[in-house]
Coordinates of N, CA and C in Angstrom, one line a residue:
X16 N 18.5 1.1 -1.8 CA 18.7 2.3 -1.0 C 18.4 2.0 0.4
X17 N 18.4 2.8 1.1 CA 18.4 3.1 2.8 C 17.7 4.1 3.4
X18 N 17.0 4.6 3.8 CA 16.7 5.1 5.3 C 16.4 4.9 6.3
X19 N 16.8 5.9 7.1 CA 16.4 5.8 8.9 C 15.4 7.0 9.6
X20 N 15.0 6.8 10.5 CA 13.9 7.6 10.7 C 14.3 7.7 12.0
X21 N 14.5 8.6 13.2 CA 14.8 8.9 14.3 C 14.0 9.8 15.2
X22 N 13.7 9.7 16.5 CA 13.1 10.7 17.1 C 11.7 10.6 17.4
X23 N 11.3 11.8 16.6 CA 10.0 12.0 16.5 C 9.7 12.1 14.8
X24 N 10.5 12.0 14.1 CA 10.7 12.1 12.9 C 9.4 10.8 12.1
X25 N 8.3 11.1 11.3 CA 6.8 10.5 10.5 C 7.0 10.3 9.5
X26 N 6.6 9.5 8.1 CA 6.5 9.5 7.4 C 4.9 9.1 7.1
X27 N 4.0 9.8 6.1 CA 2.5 9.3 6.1 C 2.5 9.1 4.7
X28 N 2.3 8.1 4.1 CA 1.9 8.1 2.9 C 0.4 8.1 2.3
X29 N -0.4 7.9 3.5 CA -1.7 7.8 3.1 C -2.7 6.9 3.3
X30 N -3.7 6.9 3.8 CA -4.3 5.4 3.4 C -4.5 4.5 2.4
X31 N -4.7 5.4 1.4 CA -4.5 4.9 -0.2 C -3.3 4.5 -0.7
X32 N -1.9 4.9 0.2 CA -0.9 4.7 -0.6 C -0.2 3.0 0.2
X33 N 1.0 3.0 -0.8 CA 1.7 1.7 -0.6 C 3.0 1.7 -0.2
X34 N 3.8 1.5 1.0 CA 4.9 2.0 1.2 C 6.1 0.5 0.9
X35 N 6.7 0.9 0.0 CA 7.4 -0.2 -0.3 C 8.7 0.1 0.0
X36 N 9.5 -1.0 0.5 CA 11.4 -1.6 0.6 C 11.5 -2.4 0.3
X37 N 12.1 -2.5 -1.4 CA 12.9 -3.6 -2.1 C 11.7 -4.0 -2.9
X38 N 11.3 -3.5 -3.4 CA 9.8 -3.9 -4.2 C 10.3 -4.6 -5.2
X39 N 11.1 -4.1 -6.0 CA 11.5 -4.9 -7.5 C 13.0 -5.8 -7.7
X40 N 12.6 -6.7 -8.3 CA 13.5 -7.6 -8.8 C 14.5 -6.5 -8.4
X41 N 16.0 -7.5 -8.2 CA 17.5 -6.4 -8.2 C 17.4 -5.8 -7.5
X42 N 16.8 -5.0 -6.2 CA 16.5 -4.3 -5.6 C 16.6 -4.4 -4.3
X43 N 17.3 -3.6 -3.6 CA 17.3 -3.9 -1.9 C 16.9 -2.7 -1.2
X44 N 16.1 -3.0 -0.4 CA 15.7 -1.7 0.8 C 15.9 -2.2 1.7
X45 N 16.3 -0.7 3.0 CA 16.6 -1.2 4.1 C 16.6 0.1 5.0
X46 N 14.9 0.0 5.9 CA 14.8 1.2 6.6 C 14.7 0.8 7.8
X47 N 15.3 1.5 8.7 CA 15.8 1.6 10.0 C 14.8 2.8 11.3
X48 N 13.8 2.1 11.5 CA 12.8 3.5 12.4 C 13.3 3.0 13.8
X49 N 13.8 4.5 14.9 CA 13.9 4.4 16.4 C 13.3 5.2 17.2
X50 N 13.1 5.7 18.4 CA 13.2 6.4 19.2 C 12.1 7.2 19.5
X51 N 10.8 6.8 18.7 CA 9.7 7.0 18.4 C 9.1 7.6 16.9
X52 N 10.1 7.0 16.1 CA 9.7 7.4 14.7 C 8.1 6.9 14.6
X53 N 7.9 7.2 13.2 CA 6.3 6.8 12.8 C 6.6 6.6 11.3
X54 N 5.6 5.4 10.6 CA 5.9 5.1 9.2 C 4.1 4.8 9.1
X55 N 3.4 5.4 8.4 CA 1.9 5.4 8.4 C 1.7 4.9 6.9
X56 N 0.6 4.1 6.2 CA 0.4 4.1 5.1 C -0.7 3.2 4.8
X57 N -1.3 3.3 3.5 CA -2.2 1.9 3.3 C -2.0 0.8 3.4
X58 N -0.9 0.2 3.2 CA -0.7 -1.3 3.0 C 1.1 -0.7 3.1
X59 N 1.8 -2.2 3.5 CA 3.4 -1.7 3.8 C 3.9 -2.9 3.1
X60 N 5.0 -3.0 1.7 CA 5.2 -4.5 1.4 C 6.8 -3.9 1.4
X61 N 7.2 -5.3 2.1 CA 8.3 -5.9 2.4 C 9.5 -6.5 1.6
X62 N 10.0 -6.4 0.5 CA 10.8 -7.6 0.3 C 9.5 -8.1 -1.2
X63 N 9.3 -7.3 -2.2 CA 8.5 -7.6 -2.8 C 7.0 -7.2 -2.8
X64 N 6.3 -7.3 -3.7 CA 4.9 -7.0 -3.8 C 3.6 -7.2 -4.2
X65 N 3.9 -8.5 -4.8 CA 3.1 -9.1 -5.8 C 3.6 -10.4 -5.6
X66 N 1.8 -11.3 -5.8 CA 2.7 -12.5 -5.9 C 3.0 -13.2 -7.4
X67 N 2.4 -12.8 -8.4 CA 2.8 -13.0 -9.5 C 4.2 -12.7 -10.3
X68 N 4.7 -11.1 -9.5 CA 6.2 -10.8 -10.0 C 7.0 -10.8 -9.1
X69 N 8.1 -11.3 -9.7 CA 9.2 -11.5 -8.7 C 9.8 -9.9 -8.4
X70 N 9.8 -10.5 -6.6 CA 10.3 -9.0 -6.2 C 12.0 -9.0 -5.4
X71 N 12.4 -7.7 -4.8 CA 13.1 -7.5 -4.4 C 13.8 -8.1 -3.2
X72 N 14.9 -7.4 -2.4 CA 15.0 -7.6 -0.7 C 14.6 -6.6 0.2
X73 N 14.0 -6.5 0.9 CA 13.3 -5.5 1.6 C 13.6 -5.7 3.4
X74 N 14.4 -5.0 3.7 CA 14.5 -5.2 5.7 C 14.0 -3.8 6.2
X75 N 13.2 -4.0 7.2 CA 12.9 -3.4 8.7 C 13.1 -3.4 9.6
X76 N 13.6 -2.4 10.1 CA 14.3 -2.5 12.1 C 13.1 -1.7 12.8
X77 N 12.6 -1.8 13.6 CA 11.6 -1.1 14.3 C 12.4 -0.9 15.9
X78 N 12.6 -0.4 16.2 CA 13.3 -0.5 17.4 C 12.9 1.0 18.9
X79 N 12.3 1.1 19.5 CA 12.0 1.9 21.0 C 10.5 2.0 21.5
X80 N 10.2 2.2 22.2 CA 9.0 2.7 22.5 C 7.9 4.1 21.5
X81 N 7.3 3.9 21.3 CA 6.4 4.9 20.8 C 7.3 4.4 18.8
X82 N 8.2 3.5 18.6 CA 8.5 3.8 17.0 C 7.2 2.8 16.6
X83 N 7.1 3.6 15.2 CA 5.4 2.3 14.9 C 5.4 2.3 13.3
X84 N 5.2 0.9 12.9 CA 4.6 1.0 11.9 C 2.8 0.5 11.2
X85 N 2.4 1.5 10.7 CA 1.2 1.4 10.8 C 0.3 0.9 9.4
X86 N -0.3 0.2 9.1 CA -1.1 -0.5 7.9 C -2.8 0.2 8.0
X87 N -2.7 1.4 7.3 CA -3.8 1.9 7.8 C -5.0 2.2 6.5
X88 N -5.0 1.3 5.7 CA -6.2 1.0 4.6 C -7.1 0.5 4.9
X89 N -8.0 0.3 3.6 CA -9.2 -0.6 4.0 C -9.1 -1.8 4.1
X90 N -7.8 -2.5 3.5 CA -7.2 -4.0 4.2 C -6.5 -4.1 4.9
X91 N -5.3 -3.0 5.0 CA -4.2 -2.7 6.1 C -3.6 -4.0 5.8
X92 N -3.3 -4.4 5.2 CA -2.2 -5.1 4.4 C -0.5 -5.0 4.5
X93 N -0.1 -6.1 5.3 CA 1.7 -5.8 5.8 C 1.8 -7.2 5.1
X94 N 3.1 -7.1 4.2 CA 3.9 -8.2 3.9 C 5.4 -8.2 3.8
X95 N 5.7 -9.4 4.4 CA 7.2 -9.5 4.2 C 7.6 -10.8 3.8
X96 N 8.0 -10.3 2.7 CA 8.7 -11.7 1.6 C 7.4 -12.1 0.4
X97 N 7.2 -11.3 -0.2 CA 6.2 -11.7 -0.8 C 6.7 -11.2 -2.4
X98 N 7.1 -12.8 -2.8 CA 7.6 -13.1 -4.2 C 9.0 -12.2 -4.0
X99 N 10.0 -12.0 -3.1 CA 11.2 -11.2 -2.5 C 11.6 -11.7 -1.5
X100 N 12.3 -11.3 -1.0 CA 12.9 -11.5 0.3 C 13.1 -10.4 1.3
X101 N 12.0 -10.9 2.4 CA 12.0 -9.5 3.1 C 12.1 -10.2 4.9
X102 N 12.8 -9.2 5.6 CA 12.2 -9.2 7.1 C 12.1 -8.3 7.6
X103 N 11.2 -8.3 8.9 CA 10.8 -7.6 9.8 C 11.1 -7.8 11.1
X104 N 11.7 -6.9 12.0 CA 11.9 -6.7 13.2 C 11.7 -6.1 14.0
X105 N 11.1 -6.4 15.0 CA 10.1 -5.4 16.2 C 10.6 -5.5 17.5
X106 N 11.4 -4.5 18.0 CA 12.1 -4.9 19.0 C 11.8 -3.5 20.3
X107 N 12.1 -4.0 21.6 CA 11.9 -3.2 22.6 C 11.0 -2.3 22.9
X108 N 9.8 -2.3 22.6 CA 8.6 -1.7 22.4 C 8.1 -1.1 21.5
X109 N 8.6 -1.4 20.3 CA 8.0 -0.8 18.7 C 7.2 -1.5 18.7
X110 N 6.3 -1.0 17.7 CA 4.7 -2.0 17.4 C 4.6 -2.1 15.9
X111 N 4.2 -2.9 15.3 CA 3.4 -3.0 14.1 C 1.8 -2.8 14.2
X112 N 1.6 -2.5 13.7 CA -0.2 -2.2 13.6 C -0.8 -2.5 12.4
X113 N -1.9 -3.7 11.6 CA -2.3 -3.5 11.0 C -3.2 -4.8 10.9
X114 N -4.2 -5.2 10.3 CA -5.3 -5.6 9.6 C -4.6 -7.2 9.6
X115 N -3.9 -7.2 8.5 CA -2.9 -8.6 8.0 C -1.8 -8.6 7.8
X116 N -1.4 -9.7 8.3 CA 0.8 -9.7 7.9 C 0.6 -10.8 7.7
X117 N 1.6 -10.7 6.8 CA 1.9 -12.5 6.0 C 3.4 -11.9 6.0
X118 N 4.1 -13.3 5.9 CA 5.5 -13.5 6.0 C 5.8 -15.0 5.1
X119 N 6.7 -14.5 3.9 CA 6.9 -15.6 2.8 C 5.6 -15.8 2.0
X120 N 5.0 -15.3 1.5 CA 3.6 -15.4 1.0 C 3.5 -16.2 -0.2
X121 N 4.4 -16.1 -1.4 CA 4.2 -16.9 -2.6 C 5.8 -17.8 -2.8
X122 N 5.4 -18.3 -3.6 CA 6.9 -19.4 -4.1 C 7.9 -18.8 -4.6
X123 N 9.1 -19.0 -3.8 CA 10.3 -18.1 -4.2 C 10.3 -16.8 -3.5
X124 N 9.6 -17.0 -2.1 CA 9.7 -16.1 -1.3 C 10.7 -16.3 0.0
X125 N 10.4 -15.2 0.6 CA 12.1 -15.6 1.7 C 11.6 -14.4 2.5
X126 N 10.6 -14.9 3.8 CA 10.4 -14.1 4.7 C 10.6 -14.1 6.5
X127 N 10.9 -13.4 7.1 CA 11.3 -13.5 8.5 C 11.0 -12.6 9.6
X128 N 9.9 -12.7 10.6 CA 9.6 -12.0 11.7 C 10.4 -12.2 12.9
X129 N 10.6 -10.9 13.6 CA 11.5 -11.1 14.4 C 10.7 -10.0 15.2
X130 N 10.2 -11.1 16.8 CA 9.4 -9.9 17.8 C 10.5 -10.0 18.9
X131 N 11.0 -9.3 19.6 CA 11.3 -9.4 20.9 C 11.0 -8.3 21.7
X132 N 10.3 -8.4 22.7 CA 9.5 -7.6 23.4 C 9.1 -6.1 22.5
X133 N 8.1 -6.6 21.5 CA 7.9 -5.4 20.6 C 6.4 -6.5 20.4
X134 N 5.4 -5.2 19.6 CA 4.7 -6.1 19.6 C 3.5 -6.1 18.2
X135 N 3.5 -6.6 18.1 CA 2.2 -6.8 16.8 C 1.0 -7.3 17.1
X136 N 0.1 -5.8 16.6 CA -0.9 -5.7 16.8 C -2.1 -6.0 15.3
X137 N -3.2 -7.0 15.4 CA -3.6 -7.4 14.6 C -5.0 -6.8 14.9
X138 N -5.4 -5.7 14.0 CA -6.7 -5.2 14.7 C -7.7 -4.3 14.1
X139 N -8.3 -4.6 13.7 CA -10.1 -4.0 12.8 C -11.7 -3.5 13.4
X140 N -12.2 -2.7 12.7 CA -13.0 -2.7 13.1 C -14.0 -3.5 12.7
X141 N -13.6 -4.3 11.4 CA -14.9 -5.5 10.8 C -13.9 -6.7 11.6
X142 N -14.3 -8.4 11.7 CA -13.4 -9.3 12.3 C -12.7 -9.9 11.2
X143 N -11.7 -9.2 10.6 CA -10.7 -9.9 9.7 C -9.4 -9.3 10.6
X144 N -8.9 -10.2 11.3 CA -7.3 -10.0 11.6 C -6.9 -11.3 11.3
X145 N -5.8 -11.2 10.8 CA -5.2 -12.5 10.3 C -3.9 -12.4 10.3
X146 N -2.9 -13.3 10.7 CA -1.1 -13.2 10.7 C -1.0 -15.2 9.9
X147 N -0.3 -14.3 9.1 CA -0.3 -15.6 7.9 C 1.3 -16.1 7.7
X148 N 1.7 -17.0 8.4 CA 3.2 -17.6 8.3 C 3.1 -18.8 7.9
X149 N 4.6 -19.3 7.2 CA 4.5 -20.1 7.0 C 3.6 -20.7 5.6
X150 N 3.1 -19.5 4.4 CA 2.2 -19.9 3.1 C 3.4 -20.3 2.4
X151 N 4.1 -20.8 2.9 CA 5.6 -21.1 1.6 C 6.5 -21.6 2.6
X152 N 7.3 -22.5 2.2 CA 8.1 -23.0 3.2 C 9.8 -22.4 3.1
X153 N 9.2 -21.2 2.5 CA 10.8 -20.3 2.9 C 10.6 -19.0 4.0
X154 N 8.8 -19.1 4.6 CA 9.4 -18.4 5.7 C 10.0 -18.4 7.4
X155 N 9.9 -17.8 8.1 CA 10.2 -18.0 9.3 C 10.1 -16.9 10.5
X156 N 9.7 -17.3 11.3 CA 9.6 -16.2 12.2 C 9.9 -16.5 13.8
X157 N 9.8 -15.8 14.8 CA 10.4 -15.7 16.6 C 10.1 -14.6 17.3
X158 N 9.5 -15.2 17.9 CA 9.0 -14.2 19.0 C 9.1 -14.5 20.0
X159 N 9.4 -13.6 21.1 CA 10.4 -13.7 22.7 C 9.4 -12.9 23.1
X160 N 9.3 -12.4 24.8 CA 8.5 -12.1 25.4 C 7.6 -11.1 25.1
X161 N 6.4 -12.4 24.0 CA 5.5 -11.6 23.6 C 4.3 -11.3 24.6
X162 N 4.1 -9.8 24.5 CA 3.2 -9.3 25.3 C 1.5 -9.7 25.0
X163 N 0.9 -10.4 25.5 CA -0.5 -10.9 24.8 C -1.5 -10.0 25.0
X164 N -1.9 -9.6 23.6 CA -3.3 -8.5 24.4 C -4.6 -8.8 23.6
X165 N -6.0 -8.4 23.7 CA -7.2 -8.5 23.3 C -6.7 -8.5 21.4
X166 N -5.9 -7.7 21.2 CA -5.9 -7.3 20.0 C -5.3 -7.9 19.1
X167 N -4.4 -8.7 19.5 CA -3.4 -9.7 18.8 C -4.2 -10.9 18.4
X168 N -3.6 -11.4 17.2 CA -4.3 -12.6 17.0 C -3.4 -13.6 16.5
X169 N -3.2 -14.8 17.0 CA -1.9 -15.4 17.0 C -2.5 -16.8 15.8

């Protein structure tokens, strides 16, 4: 399935909850946020969910200023490609926000970050930020004029 999120147009699922695209085997998602959409939730997976079951294909476009996606649990947990095949794209001042992102996470995964002047933010209030690429050698990631701040952790 598909959606797009435009505007000012939010989606919150909760801190407790889990916002998934392409979670399951056979399965493809593909959500499209602009123009300062918002996508809020506990943990955000990508292209799969689990590393023990095989998951889906899962894509992300993030694309304008003020559009955000937010990982807002008590692990804040973002993945793309995990046991699926997922990517993520953050482009023109969209931001990611959250705790942890891993890209390609388990074997028979297939994941891909894509920053160009957008930015991902890795940020807590205990010191666990972590951006995890590269745990499988099917993922891959690029980033272009990344903006470097206190809160990033590369």
């Amino acid at each position: 399935g598909s959606a797009s999120l435009t505007g000012a147009s939010s989606i919150d699922v909760s801190d407790t909850g889990t916002a998934y695209v392409g979670r399951f085997v056979g399965g493809a998602g593909t959500l499209a946020m602009d123009g300062g959409s918002t996508l809020r939730a506990g943990s955000v997976a990508i292209g799969g969910s689990s590393d023990a079951v095989a998951g889906g294909s899962g894509s992300v476009t993030l694309a304008g200023a003020g559009t955000e996606l937010r990982a807002t649990g008590a692990s804040g947990f973002t993945s793309v490609g995990r046991s699926g095949v997922g990517s993520l794209s953050v482009t023109n001042q969209a931001k990611v926000a959250a705790i942890a992102l891993t890209v390609g996470r388990a074997a028979g995964s297939a994941g891909t970050l894509t920053v160009n002047t957008g930015t991902v933010e890795l940020a807590a209030s205990r010191p666990v930020r972590r951006l995890s690429v590269l745990r499988s050698p099917w993922a891959a990631w690029a980033v272009s004029a990344r903006r470097p701040s206190s809160t990033t952790a590369w």
